Amino acid sequence: MACVGLAFLTMATGGLAEAFDAPEAVSTVLYAVSYLTGGYFGTVSAWESLREKEIDIDLLMILAALGAAFVGAPFEGAMLLFLFSFSNVLQDYAMGRSRKAIEALAKLRPRVAHVQQHDGSTTEVPVEQVQVGQRFVLRPGEQVPLDGCVLSGESAVDQSSVTGESIPVTKRPGDQLFAGTINAQGGLTVEVTRAASDSTIARLITLVEEAQARKAASQRFLEAFEKKYAVGVIALTLVLIAVLPLFGLGWSDAFYRAITVMVVASPCALVISTPASILSAIANAARKGVLFKGGAQLEKAARIRTVLFDKTGTLTVGQPQVSRVVPLAGQTADEALQLAASAEIHSEHPLGQAIVAAAQQRGLQVQNGGELTASTGRGIETHFGEHRVLAGRAKWVAEALGLSLEHVGPQLEALAAEGQTVIALGEARPTQPARWAALICLADQLRSETLEALQSLRANGIAHTCMLTGDNAQVAQAIARQVSLDCVHAELLPEDKVRLVQEHNAREPVAMVGDGTNDAPALASASLGIAMGAAGSDVALETADVVLMSSDLRQVSYALRISRAANRIVWQNLTFAGGVIVIMVIATLLLPVWGIEVPLPLGVLAHEGGTVLVCLNGLRLLGFR
C-alpha cells in the first residue's frame, strides 16, 4: 500500500510540475519514481511469468506504461501504473475480506482445556496434548476446547459458530459438544471424543480453505483464456502500430492509439469477475453454517430446480413420539398412557422409551417396579403382582390374552392408513376378564421447520420436490401429504435410492438432501449432495457437495439462494467487464474517423475503474442474507 501511495504522490506532483513549467528534470525524476513504485510488483510478476514462458496482464500494463512514456505521455503511463497497482490492492482486499471471514474460525479454537485429574482437581493443559478419553471441566462462559460427550451437568450451549443455529441448545449427559462453541450457563464435565487436530472446528476450517482453493468452472476457463487473450492483445497492438500509418496516421499517433487499445482491451476486470464473487459467497455461507466444497459446487447449486429428500432425520426428527392415545376401557387418555409407561419403564425398545418419555413430559406418575418379559418382534409383558399388562403388536396381545381383534380391527386399519405405528395395550386382572386397554399411536414427527423450509424452496424457484425413504408406504404418504411433496418413493434399499437419483439426474440436475450417514451413496450420486445436521459426521463431510452443519432444513433454501445470487453477480461482472472492453476498443479505433480521439487517460480510467467495480460488486455477497 505504501508503494501505491508513493506512486500517486509522485504522479500528481509530476503533473503539477509540468503544469507550472518546472524544469523538465524535476518532472522526469518524479515520474521515474512513480513508475518504479507503481510498476514494481507488476514487473516482478511479469518477469516470473516470462520465465515460465507465459504472458499475462501484468506484462500488458508494463508495456502500455512504457509505451505511453515513449510517445511523450509519462503522466498517462504513471496514472496507468498507479491505478493498476491500486486495483490490485483492492482485489487483494476483496479476497482478504472473504478469507478473513474464514480465518476468524481459527480464533474460535481455545488454547487450553481444564483437564480433570484422578483426585478431582483440574489442570490447564494445551488442547494439542489432551488425549481422547480424558475428561475436562467446562465452566459458564467458556469456549468448548475439544469435541466431546457430556458426562454430567446441564447447560445451554451457543453453537452458532459451528452450526449456524441462532438459539442456544440445551446439553445434557450423553449429548455431543463441538469445539469452538460457547457454554452459556451451567458447569459440564465432558469426555474427549476427538483429538484437537480432528475436531469439528478444525475440520471445518480445513474444508473451507480447500473449498476456496477449488475454482469454479468459469474461473478456470477465464484463467486459461487470460494467457491466450494477453498474447492476442499484444499481437493486435503490434499490428496496429504497423498498419495505422498506412491510413495516413503519423507514427507517433499510431503508436499512441495502439497503446490505448492495449490498455482498454486488457482483461483484468474479466479475470477478477468470478473469484471475487465466488470466494465472498463461500465465506458468507460458511459463517452461517453452510459449507460449500468449492466454487464448482456453488455453480452447480444455482442450476438446481428439483430437490429429493430422505425422510427419517431429514424431513422428520428421526425419533418416534407419541402422537395419540386411544383409550378403550373407559379410562382417560392420561390414565391409559400412565399404564403403558409403567409397563414399558424398563424396556430398551425405542417405542417403549418414547411412551415413557411422553408420560414424563405430561407429568404422569410412572410406576417403577413390575417384572418385565420381552418377546422380540412382538412386544413386552409386565407383571405388577397378579396384574398382567401387555404392550406390542395387536395380534400378539390378542393371542396372549384371548381377546378378539374384531373389536380394534377397524381402528387399527384407520390409524395405519394415517401413517401411525400402533402399540396395542391389553391387561388382565385377577378378578376381571382380560380386556383391551388402549391403542398408543407413535409417529416420527416432522421437524418444526420442515413446512416453512419447503414453502421457501418453492417460493425460490424449486419446481419439483420428492421423498426417497426406506420406511413403509403408508407412513411415507402421510408425511408427504402434510408438506405437499410432489412424489414419494417408499420401502427403498440404499441401492434403490441411488437408482432413483440417477434416473432424476438423467433428466435434469437434482439435489439430494440427507442426514449424511446412510444416505451417503445417494448424496454422491446426485448432481448436488446436501448433508444436513452434519456437525461431527465424517461421512457427510467427505461425501456431500454442501454440508449444513446444523439440522435446520431451512438452510437448504439459503444455500440455493446464495448460489443463484453468486451466479447472477458473476454474470453481471462478466457482462459489464466484457462490454467495457468491446465498447472502448471500438471507440478507440473508430471514433477518430469522425475526428473524436479517445485519450489514454480515459482508457486507463475505463479499464481500472471497471476492475474496481466488479470487485466491489462481488464483495456484496459478504452481506447476503
XYZ file of N, CA, C and O in Angstrom, residues 99-109 201 205 287:
56
model
N -11.467 -14.246 2.893
C -10.655 -15.217 3.630
C -10.674 -14.928 5.136
O -10.648 -15.844 5.953
N -10.715 -13.643 5.508
C -10.749 -13.315 6.928
C -12.010 -13.838 7.593
O -12.013 -14.177 8.775
N -13.088 -13.896 6.812
C -14.323 -14.444 7.368
C -14.123 -15.894 7.777
O -14.763 -16.384 8.705
N -13.229 -16.593 7.101
C -12.940 -17.983 7.439
C -11.851 -18.063 8.501
O -11.918 -18.871 9.424
N -10.839 -17.195 8.367
C -9.755 -17.229 9.341
C -10.268 -16.931 10.750
O -9.686 -17.372 11.747
N -11.395 -16.202 10.825
C -11.983 -15.917 12.140
C -12.364 -17.204 12.853
O -12.385 -17.259 14.090
N -12.648 -18.248 12.079
C -12.991 -19.530 12.697
C -11.821 -20.079 13.505
O -12.010 -20.734 14.531
N -10.606 -19.835 13.004
C -9.432 -20.362 13.698
C -9.314 -19.779 15.101
O -8.795 -20.424 16.017
N -9.799 -18.553 15.279
C -9.726 -17.921 16.585
C -10.703 -18.541 17.579
O -10.640 -18.249 18.779
N -11.627 -19.355 17.067
C -12.605 -19.986 17.951
C -12.007 -21.156 18.725
O -12.621 -21.659 19.653
N -10.819 -21.598 18.316
C -10.221 -22.762 18.977
C -9.489 -22.324 20.240
O -8.462 -21.642 20.168
N -14.388 -28.112 14.498
C -13.997 -26.785 14.041
C -12.725 -26.861 13.203
O -12.576 -26.145 12.209
N -12.511 -25.651 9.261
C -11.537 -24.692 8.735
C -10.801 -25.280 7.540
O -10.632 -24.634 6.500
N -19.912 -18.765 7.372
C -20.244 -18.091 8.633
C -21.618 -18.489 9.140
O -21.885 -18.446 10.338
